[in-house]
């Protein structure tokens, strides 16, 4: 009798633990998805009904064109500044600062953007971001010395962060789940398009005129936001502006059919109100010791492991030359000595990146992250090895393969877009548990930009230290090959994984090698324990006596 009572108590305790765990997971999923709309719709998306959402997302994402223009501008500016007859002459050290200073503003911009988004709203933050953007380009266009150029680049760099974060958040909160991934990926595609525009204008127009024209790409989206689209209903509800939230939803779903007696807008309003109540309840529960709890969470395996992995991942990404070749595209072709028109070649680089960014969305949906990153880094390795060899041949006077470095760089851009350029940015949020996801995302994003700054700053020094462009390309090849080993050893697979499964992975693993087999053994062990528990309960439920 005592053993059966103990067994029953054990089973009840385990069941209670399982129920609590399930409740926690459900609550996490609710919080994670608290900014999503249209959960209630299971019908296929029709263009006509989703058109207002698509328009709103495209207008918000259009600020990414300005981001791409700012990033690529250094590629067309640096050759003019380093020329002997330059209007504004700059040394190689000064041009490295002009190139890289745009990304060093990211940590400050991320903090300012987060505060403004929560205080003033998503769209107002986007519009405010246009102010330093316009001011920066005016300074660049009128610059008479290097300090003016540097300050102008700092302003445009701050504006890019103020534009990217609120645009992504707005799209996340407005687009229905079926459209959200495509709409978010549309932003980087527009940034690639902005790079193409910058390269094209730089090939045919004076750099000062390019600066003046760049102002348009912030003013037009700012005006369209003011005139055409509503603020995020999720943010409006969180601020208690209920009537404005209703109007926003009515605009977003004005083409949606009524479901039963309740309109689509009303159904979404009810859903958002429920999710906001859940969020407020969680905030009240975690108010006491909230920040100290978050800081302690970084010391847990689910905190420090993903942070360490992301640091290494971004280090390999930046020093493999991905962003260096984009920021120094024109200079890169000059130093290779292929003899082609470097400005036209840079246009091909921008077009290649733009086209590959559209293909990348499909790849990320279909294939696993680890496989994509390994293929990407191996492809980058091969391209830089071959390119470095032919660059050395050109340097030694053999120009028979002068076109090979150009082709290799285009293939290098293609292979980088498969995984190494894009996937690290997608992991800045999904690797961390719910309680620290927001803070951890900001930290990892800032860390990535500081590493980008270090990589861009190091380019000139690497050339001097290693002895030329060919050696730098081989250095990039070595880093890319090391990235392959890193991905195989440490990078966890997140494709198709629930956020709770990723969190559990870091509880039990650090090395990715053999993680799947260990997970299978753990699942088998749990099934065996469950069977043993079920067997322990059998005496508690005796079969009824059969009638003789």
Coordinates of C-alpha atoms in Angstrom, one line a residue:
X1 CA 0.0 0.0 0.0
X2 CA 2.8 2.4 0.9
X3 CA 4.6 1.8 -2.3
X4 CA 1.4 2.4 -4.4
X5 CA 0.8 5.7 -2.5
X6 CA 4.4 6.8 -3.1
X7 CA 4.1 5.8 -6.8
X8 CA 0.8 7.8 -7.1
X9 CA 2.4 10.8 -5.4
X10 CA 5.4 10.6 -7.8
X11 CA 3.2 10.4 -10.9
X12 CA 1.0 13.3 -9.7
X13 CA 4.2 15.4 -9.0
X14 CA 5.5 14.6 -12.5
X15 CA 2.2 15.4 -14.1
X16 CA 2.1 18.7 -12.3
X17 CA 5.5 19.5 -13.5
X18 CA 4.6 18.7 -17.1
X19 CA 1.4 20.8 -16.8
X20 CA 3.5 23.8 -15.5
X21 CA 6.0 23.3 -18.2
X22 CA 3.3 23.2 -20.9
X23 CA 1.8 26.4 -19.4
X24 CA 5.1 28.1 -19.5
X25 CA 5.7 27.1 -23.1
X26 CA 2.2 28.3 -24.1
X27 CA 2.8 31.6 -22.3
X28 CA 6.2 32.0 -24.0
X29 CA 4.6 31.3 -27.4
X30 CA 1.9 33.9 -26.6
X31 CA 4.4 36.5 -25.7
X32 CA 6.7 35.8 -28.6
X33 CA 3.7 36.1 -31.0
X34 CA 2.1 39.0 -29.2
X35 CA 3.0 41.4 -32.0
X36 CA 1.5 39.2 -34.8
X37 CA -1.8 39.8 -36.4
X38 CA -4.3 37.6 -38.2
X39 CA -4.0 34.5 -36.1
X40 CA -7.6 33.8 -36.7
X41 CA -7.4 33.5 -40.5
X42 CA -6.7 30.2 -42.1
X43 CA -7.8 31.1 -45.6
X44 CA -5.2 31.6 -48.3
X45 CA -4.0 35.1 -48.6
X46 CA -5.6 37.1 -51.5
X47 CA -3.8 40.1 -53.0
X48 CA -6.9 42.2 -53.0
X49 CA -7.7 41.7 -49.3
X50 CA -4.0 42.0 -48.2
X51 CA -3.2 45.0 -50.4
X52 CA -3.5 47.7 -47.6
X53 CA -1.0 45.7 -45.4
X54 CA 1.4 45.2 -48.3
X55 CA 1.3 48.9 -49.1
X56 CA 1.9 49.9 -45.5
X57 CA 4.9 47.5 -45.2
X58 CA 6.4 48.6 -48.5
X59 CA 6.3 52.3 -47.5
X60 CA 7.8 51.6 -44.1
X61 CA 10.5 49.3 -45.7
X62 CA 11.3 51.9 -48.4
X63 CA 13.7 53.6 -45.9
X64 CA 16.0 50.7 -46.6
X65 CA 16.9 52.2 -50.0
X66 CA 18.4 55.1 -48.1
X67 CA 20.3 52.6 -45.9
X68 CA 21.8 50.9 -48.9
X69 CA 22.8 54.2 -50.5
X70 CA 24.6 55.2 -47.3
X71 CA 26.5 51.9 -47.1
X72 CA 27.7 51.9 -50.7
X73 CA 28.5 55.6 -50.9
X74 CA 32.0 55.2 -49.5
X75 CA 32.8 52.9 -52.4
X76 CA 32.3 55.7 -54.9
X77 CA 33.7 58.5 -52.6
X78 CA 37.0 57.1 -51.5
X79 CA 38.7 57.0 -55.0
X80 CA 37.9 60.7 -55.5
X81 CA 39.2 61.7 -52.1
X82 CA 42.5 59.7 -52.6
X83 CA 43.1 61.2 -56.1
X84 CA 46.0 63.7 -56.3
X85 CA 43.8 66.4 -57.8
X86 CA 40.9 65.9 -55.3
X87 CA 38.7 68.8 -54.3
X88 CA 38.9 67.4 -50.7
X89 CA 42.0 65.3 -50.3
X90 CA 42.1 62.6 -47.7
X91 CA 44.9 60.1 -46.7
X92 CA 44.3 56.4 -46.6
X93 CA 43.9 56.6 -42.8
X94 CA 41.3 59.3 -43.1
X95 CA 39.3 57.4 -45.9
X96 CA 39.2 54.3 -43.7
X97 CA 37.5 56.4 -41.0
X98 CA 35.1 57.9 -43.5
X99 CA 34.2 54.4 -44.7
X100 CA 33.8 52.8 -41.3
X101 CA 32.4 55.5 -39.0
X102 CA 28.9 54.9 -40.4
X103 CA 28.6 51.6 -38.5
X104 CA 30.2 52.7 -35.2
X105 CA 27.0 54.8 -34.5
X106 CA 24.9 51.6 -34.3
X107 CA 25.0 51.0 -30.5
X108 CA 23.9 54.6 -29.8
X109 CA 21.4 54.5 -32.6
X110 CA 19.9 51.3 -31.3
X111 CA 19.4 52.7 -27.8
X112 CA 17.8 55.9 -29.2
X113 CA 15.7 54.0 -31.6
X114 CA 14.3 51.7 -29.0
X115 CA 13.4 54.6 -26.7
X116 CA 11.7 56.6 -29.5
X117 CA 9.8 53.6 -30.8
X118 CA 8.2 52.9 -27.4
X119 CA 7.6 56.6 -26.6
X120 CA 6.6 58.2 -29.9
X121 CA 5.6 55.2 -32.1
X122 CA 7.1 53.2 -35.0
X123 CA 6.3 55.6 -37.8
X124 CA 7.3 58.8 -35.9
X125 CA 10.7 57.2 -35.2
X126 CA 11.1 56.5 -38.9
X127 CA 10.3 60.1 -39.7
X128 CA 12.6 61.4 -37.0
X129 CA 15.4 59.2 -38.6
X130 CA 15.0 61.3 -41.8
X131 CA 16.3 64.4 -39.9
X132 CA 19.9 63.3 -39.3
X133 CA 19.9 61.6 -42.7
X134 CA 19.1 64.8 -44.5
X135 CA 21.5 66.8 -42.3
X136 CA 24.3 64.3 -43.0
X137 CA 23.9 64.4 -46.8
X138 CA 23.8 68.2 -46.8
X139 CA 27.1 68.3 -44.8
X140 CA 28.7 65.8 -47.3
X141 CA 27.5 67.7 -50.3
X142 CA 28.9 71.0 -48.9
X143 CA 32.0 69.6 -47.3
X144 CA 35.3 71.5 -47.7
X145 CA 37.4 69.2 -45.5
X146 CA 37.6 65.7 -44.0
X147 CA 35.9 66.6 -40.6
X148 CA 32.8 67.8 -42.4
X149 CA 32.7 64.5 -44.3
X150 CA 33.1 62.5 -41.1
X151 CA 30.3 64.3 -39.3
X152 CA 28.1 63.9 -42.3
X153 CA 28.8 60.1 -42.4
X154 CA 28.1 59.9 -38.6
X155 CA 24.7 61.5 -39.1
X156 CA 23.8 59.2 -42.0
X157 CA 25.0 56.2 -40.0
X158 CA 22.8 57.2 -37.0
X159 CA 19.8 57.6 -39.4
X160 CA 20.2 54.1 -40.9
X161 CA 19.8 52.5 -37.4
X162 CA 16.8 54.8 -36.7
X163 CA 15.3 53.6 -40.0
X164 CA 16.0 49.9 -39.9
X165 CA 14.7 49.0 -36.4
X166 CA 11.3 50.7 -36.4
X167 CA 10.6 49.5 -40.0
X168 CA 11.2 45.9 -39.0
X169 CA 9.1 46.2 -35.9
X170 CA 6.3 48.0 -37.8
X171 CA 6.2 45.2 -40.4
X172 CA 6.2 42.5 -37.7
X173 CA 3.2 44.1 -36.0
X174 CA 1.2 44.9 -39.2
X175 CA 1.7 42.0 -41.6
X176 CA -0.2 38.8 -41.3
X177 CA 1.8 35.7 -40.5
X178 CA 1.6 34.4 -44.1
X179 CA 3.2 37.7 -45.4
X180 CA 5.4 38.7 -42.5
X181 CA 8.6 36.8 -43.7
X182 CA 8.4 38.1 -47.2
X183 CA 7.7 41.6 -46.1
X184 CA 10.6 41.6 -43.6
X185 CA 13.0 40.2 -46.2
X186 CA 11.8 42.9 -48.6
X187 CA 13.7 45.5 -46.5
X188 CA 17.2 44.0 -47.2
X189 CA 16.3 43.6 -50.8
X190 CA 15.5 47.3 -51.0
X191 CA 18.8 48.0 -49.3
X192 CA 20.6 46.1 -52.0
X193 CA 18.7 48.1 -54.6
X194 CA 19.9 51.2 -52.8
X195 CA 23.5 50.0 -53.2
X196 CA 22.9 49.5 -57.0
X197 CA 21.6 53.1 -57.2
X198 CA 24.7 54.4 -55.4
X199 CA 27.1 52.5 -57.6
X200 CA 25.3 53.6 -60.8
X201 CA 25.1 57.3 -59.9
X202 CA 28.8 57.2 -58.7
X203 CA 29.8 55.9 -62.1
X204 CA 28.3 58.8 -64.0
X205 CA 27.6 61.7 -61.6
X206 CA 29.9 63.8 -59.4
X207 CA 30.0 62.7 -55.8
X208 CA 28.5 66.0 -54.5
X209 CA 25.5 65.7 -56.8
X210 CA 25.0 62.1 -55.6
X211 CA 24.9 63.4 -52.0
X212 CA 22.2 66.0 -52.9
X213 CA 20.1 63.3 -54.7
X214 CA 20.4 61.0 -51.8
X215 CA 18.2 63.3 -49.7
X216 CA 15.2 62.3 -51.8
X217 CA 15.2 58.7 -50.5
X218 CA 14.4 59.8 -47.0
X219 CA 12.0 62.7 -47.7
X220 CA 9.7 60.7 -50.0
X221 CA 9.0 57.8 -47.5
X222 CA 8.6 60.4 -44.7
X223 CA 5.9 62.2 -46.7
X224 CA 4.2 58.9 -47.7
X225 CA 4.1 57.8 -44.1
X226 CA 2.5 61.0 -43.0
X227 CA -0.2 60.9 -45.8
X228 CA -0.9 57.3 -46.5
X229 CA -0.5 54.7 -43.7
X230 CA -1.6 54.3 -40.1
X231 CA 0.5 53.7 -36.9
X232 CA 0.9 50.2 -35.7
X233 CA -2.3 49.1 -33.9
X234 CA -0.3 47.0 -31.4
X235 CA 1.7 50.1 -30.3
X236 CA -1.5 52.2 -30.1
X237 CA -3.2 49.6 -27.9
X238 CA -0.1 49.4 -25.6
X239 CA -0.4 53.2 -25.1
X240 CA -4.1 53.1 -24.4
X241 CA -5.1 54.8 -27.6
X242 CA -7.9 52.4 -28.3
X243 CA -10.0 54.5 -30.8
X244 CA -6.9 55.2 -32.9
X245 CA -6.1 51.5 -32.9
X246 CA -9.6 50.6 -34.1
X247 CA -9.2 53.2 -37.0
X248 CA -5.8 51.7 -37.9
X249 CA -7.2 48.2 -38.1
X250 CA -10.2 49.4 -40.1
X251 CA -7.7 50.8 -42.7
X252 CA -5.5 47.7 -42.7
X253 CA -8.5 45.4 -43.2
X254 CA -10.8 47.6 -45.2
X255 CA -10.8 45.0 -48.0
X256 CA -11.2 42.0 -45.8
X257 CA -14.4 40.0 -45.9
X258 CA -16.5 39.9 -42.7
X259 CA -16.1 36.7 -40.8
X260 CA -19.6 35.8 -39.5
X261 CA -21.0 38.6 -37.3
X262 CA -17.6 40.1 -36.5
X263 CA -15.5 42.1 -39.0
X264 CA -11.9 41.1 -39.6
X265 CA -10.7 44.4 -38.0
X266 CA -12.8 43.7 -34.9
X267 CA -11.5 40.2 -34.7
X268 CA -7.9 41.5 -34.8
X269 CA -8.7 44.2 -32.3
X270 CA -10.0 41.6 -29.8
X271 CA -6.8 39.5 -30.3
X272 CA -4.5 42.4 -29.8
X273 CA -6.3 43.4 -26.6
X274 CA -6.0 39.9 -25.2
X275 CA -2.3 39.8 -26.1
X276 CA -1.7 43.2 -24.5
X277 CA -3.4 42.0 -21.3
X278 CA -1.1 38.9 -21.2
X279 CA 2.0 41.1 -21.7
X280 CA 0.9 43.6 -19.0
X281 CA 0.3 40.6 -16.6
X282 CA 3.8 39.3 -17.3
X283 CA 5.4 42.7 -16.8
X284 CA 3.6 43.0 -13.4
X285 CA 4.9 39.6 -12.3
X286 CA 8.5 40.3 -13.4
X287 CA 8.6 44.0 -12.2
X288 CA 10.5 43.2 -9.0
X289 CA 14.1 42.6 -9.7
X290 CA 13.5 42.7 -13.4
X291 CA 16.9 44.0 -14.5
X292 CA 18.9 42.0 -12.0
X293 CA 17.1 38.8 -13.1
X294 CA 17.9 39.6 -16.8
X295 CA 21.6 40.1 -16.0
X296 CA 21.7 36.8 -14.1
X297 CA 20.1 35.1 -17.1
X298 CA 23.1 36.0 -19.2
X299 CA 25.2 33.8 -16.8
X300 CA 23.0 30.8 -17.6
X301 CA 23.9 28.4 -20.4
X302 CA 21.0 29.8 -22.4
X303 CA 22.6 33.3 -22.1
X304 CA 26.3 33.0 -22.4
X305 CA 26.4 30.1 -24.9
X306 CA 24.4 31.9 -27.7
X307 CA 26.3 35.2 -27.0
X308 CA 29.7 33.5 -27.4
X309 CA 28.5 31.7 -30.6
X310 CA 27.2 34.9 -32.1
X311 CA 30.4 36.8 -31.3
X312 CA 32.5 34.1 -33.1
X313 CA 29.9 34.0 -36.0
X314 CA 30.0 37.7 -36.6
X315 CA 33.8 37.8 -36.3
X316 CA 34.2 35.2 -39.1
X317 CA 31.5 37.1 -41.1
X318 CA 33.2 40.5 -40.9
X319 CA 36.9 39.4 -41.3
X320 CA 36.0 37.1 -44.3
X321 CA 35.7 40.4 -46.2
X322 CA 32.0 40.4 -47.0
X323 CA 31.4 44.0 -46.0
X324 CA 34.9 45.2 -46.9
X325 CA 34.3 44.3 -50.5
X326 CA 31.0 46.2 -50.5
X327 CA 32.3 49.3 -48.8
X328 CA 35.5 49.4 -50.9
X329 CA 34.1 48.0 -54.2
X330 CA 35.6 50.5 -56.5
X331 CA 38.9 50.7 -54.7
X332 CA 39.1 46.8 -54.6
X333 CA 38.9 46.7 -58.4
X334 CA 41.5 49.4 -58.8
X335 CA 43.9 47.5 -56.5
X336 CA 43.3 44.2 -58.2
X337 CA 44.6 45.7 -61.4
X338 CA 42.2 43.9 -63.7
X339 CA 42.0 46.9 -66.1
X340 CA 38.2 47.0 -66.2
X341 CA 36.2 50.1 -65.5
X342 CA 36.0 49.8 -61.7
X343 CA 32.8 51.9 -61.5
X344 CA 31.0 49.7 -64.0
X345 CA 32.3 46.6 -62.2
X346 CA 31.0 47.9 -58.9
X347 CA 27.6 48.2 -60.5
X348 CA 27.7 44.5 -61.4
X349 CA 28.5 43.8 -57.7
X350 CA 25.5 45.7 -56.6
X351 CA 23.2 44.1 -59.1
X352 CA 24.5 40.6 -58.1
X353 CA 23.8 41.3 -54.5
X354 CA 20.3 42.7 -55.3
X355 CA 19.3 39.6 -57.3
X356 CA 20.8 37.2 -54.8
X357 CA 18.9 38.9 -51.9
X358 CA 15.7 37.9 -53.6
X359 CA 16.8 34.3 -54.0
X360 CA 18.0 34.2 -50.4
X361 CA 14.5 34.5 -49.1
X362 CA 13.5 31.3 -50.8
X363 CA 16.6 29.5 -49.6
X364 CA 16.1 30.4 -45.9
X365 CA 12.6 29.0 -46.0
X366 CA 13.6 25.7 -47.6
X367 CA 17.0 24.7 -46.4
X368 CA 18.8 24.2 -43.0
X369 CA 21.0 27.0 -41.7
X370 CA 24.1 24.9 -41.0
X371 CA 24.2 23.5 -44.5
X372 CA 23.7 26.9 -46.1
X373 CA 26.5 28.4 -44.0
X374 CA 28.9 25.6 -44.8
X375 CA 28.2 25.8 -48.6
X376 CA 28.5 29.6 -48.4
X377 CA 31.8 29.7 -46.6
X378 CA 33.3 27.0 -48.8
X379 CA 32.2 28.9 -51.9
X380 CA 33.7 32.1 -50.5
X381 CA 37.0 30.3 -49.8
X382 CA 37.3 28.9 -53.3
X383 CA 36.5 32.3 -54.9
X384 CA 39.1 34.2 -52.8
X385 CA 41.8 31.6 -53.4
X386 CA 41.4 31.7 -57.2
X387 CA 41.0 35.5 -57.2
X388 CA 44.1 36.0 -55.1
X389 CA 46.1 33.7 -57.4
X390 CA 45.1 35.6 -60.6
X391 CA 45.7 39.0 -58.8
X392 CA 49.2 37.9 -58.1
X393 CA 49.7 36.8 -61.7
X394 CA 48.4 40.3 -62.9
X395 CA 50.9 41.9 -60.5
X396 CA 53.7 39.9 -62.0
X397 CA 52.8 41.0 -65.5
X398 CA 50.7 38.1 -66.7
X399 CA 47.3 39.6 -67.8
X400 CA 45.9 36.6 -69.6
X401 CA 43.3 36.0 -66.8
X402 CA 42.6 39.7 -66.1
X403 CA 38.8 39.0 -66.0
X404 CA 39.0 36.2 -63.4
X405 CA 39.2 38.4 -60.2
X406 CA 36.1 40.3 -61.4
X407 CA 34.2 37.1 -62.0
X408 CA 35.4 35.7 -58.7
X409 CA 34.2 38.7 -56.7
X410 CA 30.8 38.4 -58.3
X411 CA 30.7 34.7 -57.4
X412 CA 32.0 35.5 -53.9
X413 CA 29.1 37.9 -53.4
X414 CA 26.6 35.2 -54.6
X415 CA 28.0 32.6 -52.2
X416 CA 28.1 35.0 -49.3
X417 CA 24.4 35.8 -49.8
X418 CA 23.6 32.1 -49.5
X419 CA 24.4 32.1 -45.8
X420 CA 27.3 33.9 -44.3
X421 CA 26.1 37.5 -45.0
X422 CA 22.4 37.0 -44.0
X423 CA 22.1 34.2 -41.5
X424 CA 24.1 35.7 -38.6
X425 CA 21.6 38.7 -38.5
X426 CA 18.6 36.4 -38.4
X427 CA 20.0 34.6 -35.3
X428 CA 20.4 37.7 -33.1
X429 CA 17.0 37.2 -31.6
X430 CA 16.0 33.5 -32.1
X431 CA 19.0 32.0 -30.2
X432 CA 18.0 33.7 -26.9
X433 CA 15.3 32.8 -24.4
X434 CA 12.2 35.0 -24.1
X435 CA 13.2 36.8 -20.9
X436 CA 16.4 38.3 -22.3
X437 CA 15.6 38.3 -26.1
X438 CA 15.1 42.1 -26.4
X439 CA 18.2 43.0 -24.5
X440 CA 20.3 40.3 -26.0
X441 CA 19.2 41.3 -29.5
X442 CA 20.4 44.9 -28.9
X443 CA 23.7 43.7 -27.4
X444 CA 24.4 41.3 -30.3
X445 CA 23.4 43.8 -32.9
X446 CA 25.7 46.4 -31.4
X447 CA 28.5 43.9 -31.1
X448 CA 28.1 42.9 -34.8
X449 CA 28.4 46.6 -35.9
X450 CA 31.5 47.2 -33.7
X451 CA 33.1 44.1 -35.4
X452 CA 32.2 45.5 -38.8
X453 CA 33.8 48.8 -37.8
X454 CA 37.0 46.9 -36.8
X455 CA 37.0 45.0 -40.0
X456 CA 36.6 48.0 -42.2
X457 CA 39.3 49.9 -40.3
X458 CA 41.7 47.0 -40.7
X459 CA 41.5 46.8 -44.5
X460 CA 44.3 49.3 -45.2
X461 CA 46.5 47.9 -42.4
X462 CA 46.0 44.3 -43.7
X463 CA 47.2 45.4 -47.2
X464 CA 50.3 47.0 -45.8
X465 CA 51.0 44.1 -43.4
X466 CA 50.3 41.2 -45.8
X467 CA 51.9 42.8 -48.9
X468 CA 49.1 43.5 -51.3
X469 CA 45.6 42.8 -52.6
X470 CA 46.3 39.2 -53.5
X471 CA 47.5 38.4 -49.9
X472 CA 44.4 40.1 -48.4
X473 CA 42.2 37.9 -50.6
X474 CA 44.0 34.8 -49.3
X475 CA 43.5 36.1 -45.8
X476 CA 39.8 36.3 -46.5
X477 CA 39.9 32.7 -47.9
X478 CA 41.6 31.5 -44.7
X479 CA 38.9 33.2 -42.5
X480 CA 36.1 31.7 -44.7
X481 CA 37.6 28.2 -44.4
X482 CA 37.9 28.7 -40.6
X483 CA 34.2 29.8 -40.6
X484 CA 33.3 26.4 -42.2
X485 CA 35.0 24.6 -39.2
X486 CA 33.2 26.9 -36.8
X487 CA 29.8 26.2 -38.3
X488 CA 30.4 22.5 -38.3
X489 CA 31.6 22.5 -34.6
X490 CA 29.4 25.1 -32.9
X491 CA 26.6 26.6 -34.9
X492 CA 23.2 25.1 -33.8
X493 CA 20.5 24.3 -36.3
X494 CA 17.5 26.6 -35.9
X495 CA 15.6 25.9 -39.1
X496 CA 12.1 24.6 -38.3
X497 CA 12.9 24.6 -34.5
X498 CA 10.6 26.1 -31.9
X499 CA 12.0 28.8 -29.7
X500 CA 11.6 26.4 -26.7
X501 CA 13.6 23.7 -28.5
X502 CA 16.4 26.1 -29.2
X503 CA 16.4 27.1 -25.5
X504 CA 16.5 23.4 -24.5
X505 CA 19.4 22.8 -26.9
X506 CA 21.6 25.3 -25.0
X507 CA 20.7 23.7 -21.7
X508 CA 22.2 20.4 -22.9
X509 CA 24.7 21.3 -25.6
X510 CA 27.5 23.7 -26.7
X511 CA 29.1 21.7 -29.5
X512 CA 26.8 21.2 -32.5
X513 CA 28.7 18.0 -33.6
X514 CA 26.7 15.0 -32.4
X515 CA 23.9 17.2 -30.9
X516 CA 21.2 15.4 -32.9
X517 CA 22.3 12.0 -31.6
X518 CA 22.5 13.2 -28.1
X519 CA 19.0 14.7 -28.4
X520 CA 17.7 11.3 -29.7
X521 CA 19.2 9.5 -26.7
X522 CA 17.7 12.0 -24.4
X523 CA 14.2 11.6 -26.0
X524 CA 14.6 7.8 -25.8
X525 CA 15.5 8.1 -22.1
X526 CA 12.5 10.3 -21.4
X527 CA 10.2 7.8 -23.2
X528 CA 11.6 5.0 -21.1
X529 CA 10.9 7.0 -17.9
X530 CA 7.4 7.8 -19.1
X531 CA 6.8 4.1 -19.7
X532 CA 8.2 3.3 -16.2
X533 CA 5.9 5.9 -14.7
X534 CA 2.9 4.5 -16.5
X535 CA 3.8 1.0 -15.3
X536 CA 4.0 2.3 -11.8
X537 CA 0.4 3.6 -12.0
X538 CA -1.0 0.3 -13.2
X539 CA -1.7 -1.2 -9.7
X540 CA -3.7 2.0 -8.9
X541 CA -6.3 1.1 -11.6
X542 CA -7.2 -2.6 -11.2
X543 CA -9.3 -4.1 -13.9
X544 CA -12.9 -4.7 -13.0
X545 CA -13.8 -8.3 -12.0
X546 CA -15.1 -10.3 -15.0
X547 CA -18.6 -11.8 -14.5
X548 CA -18.4 -15.6 -14.3

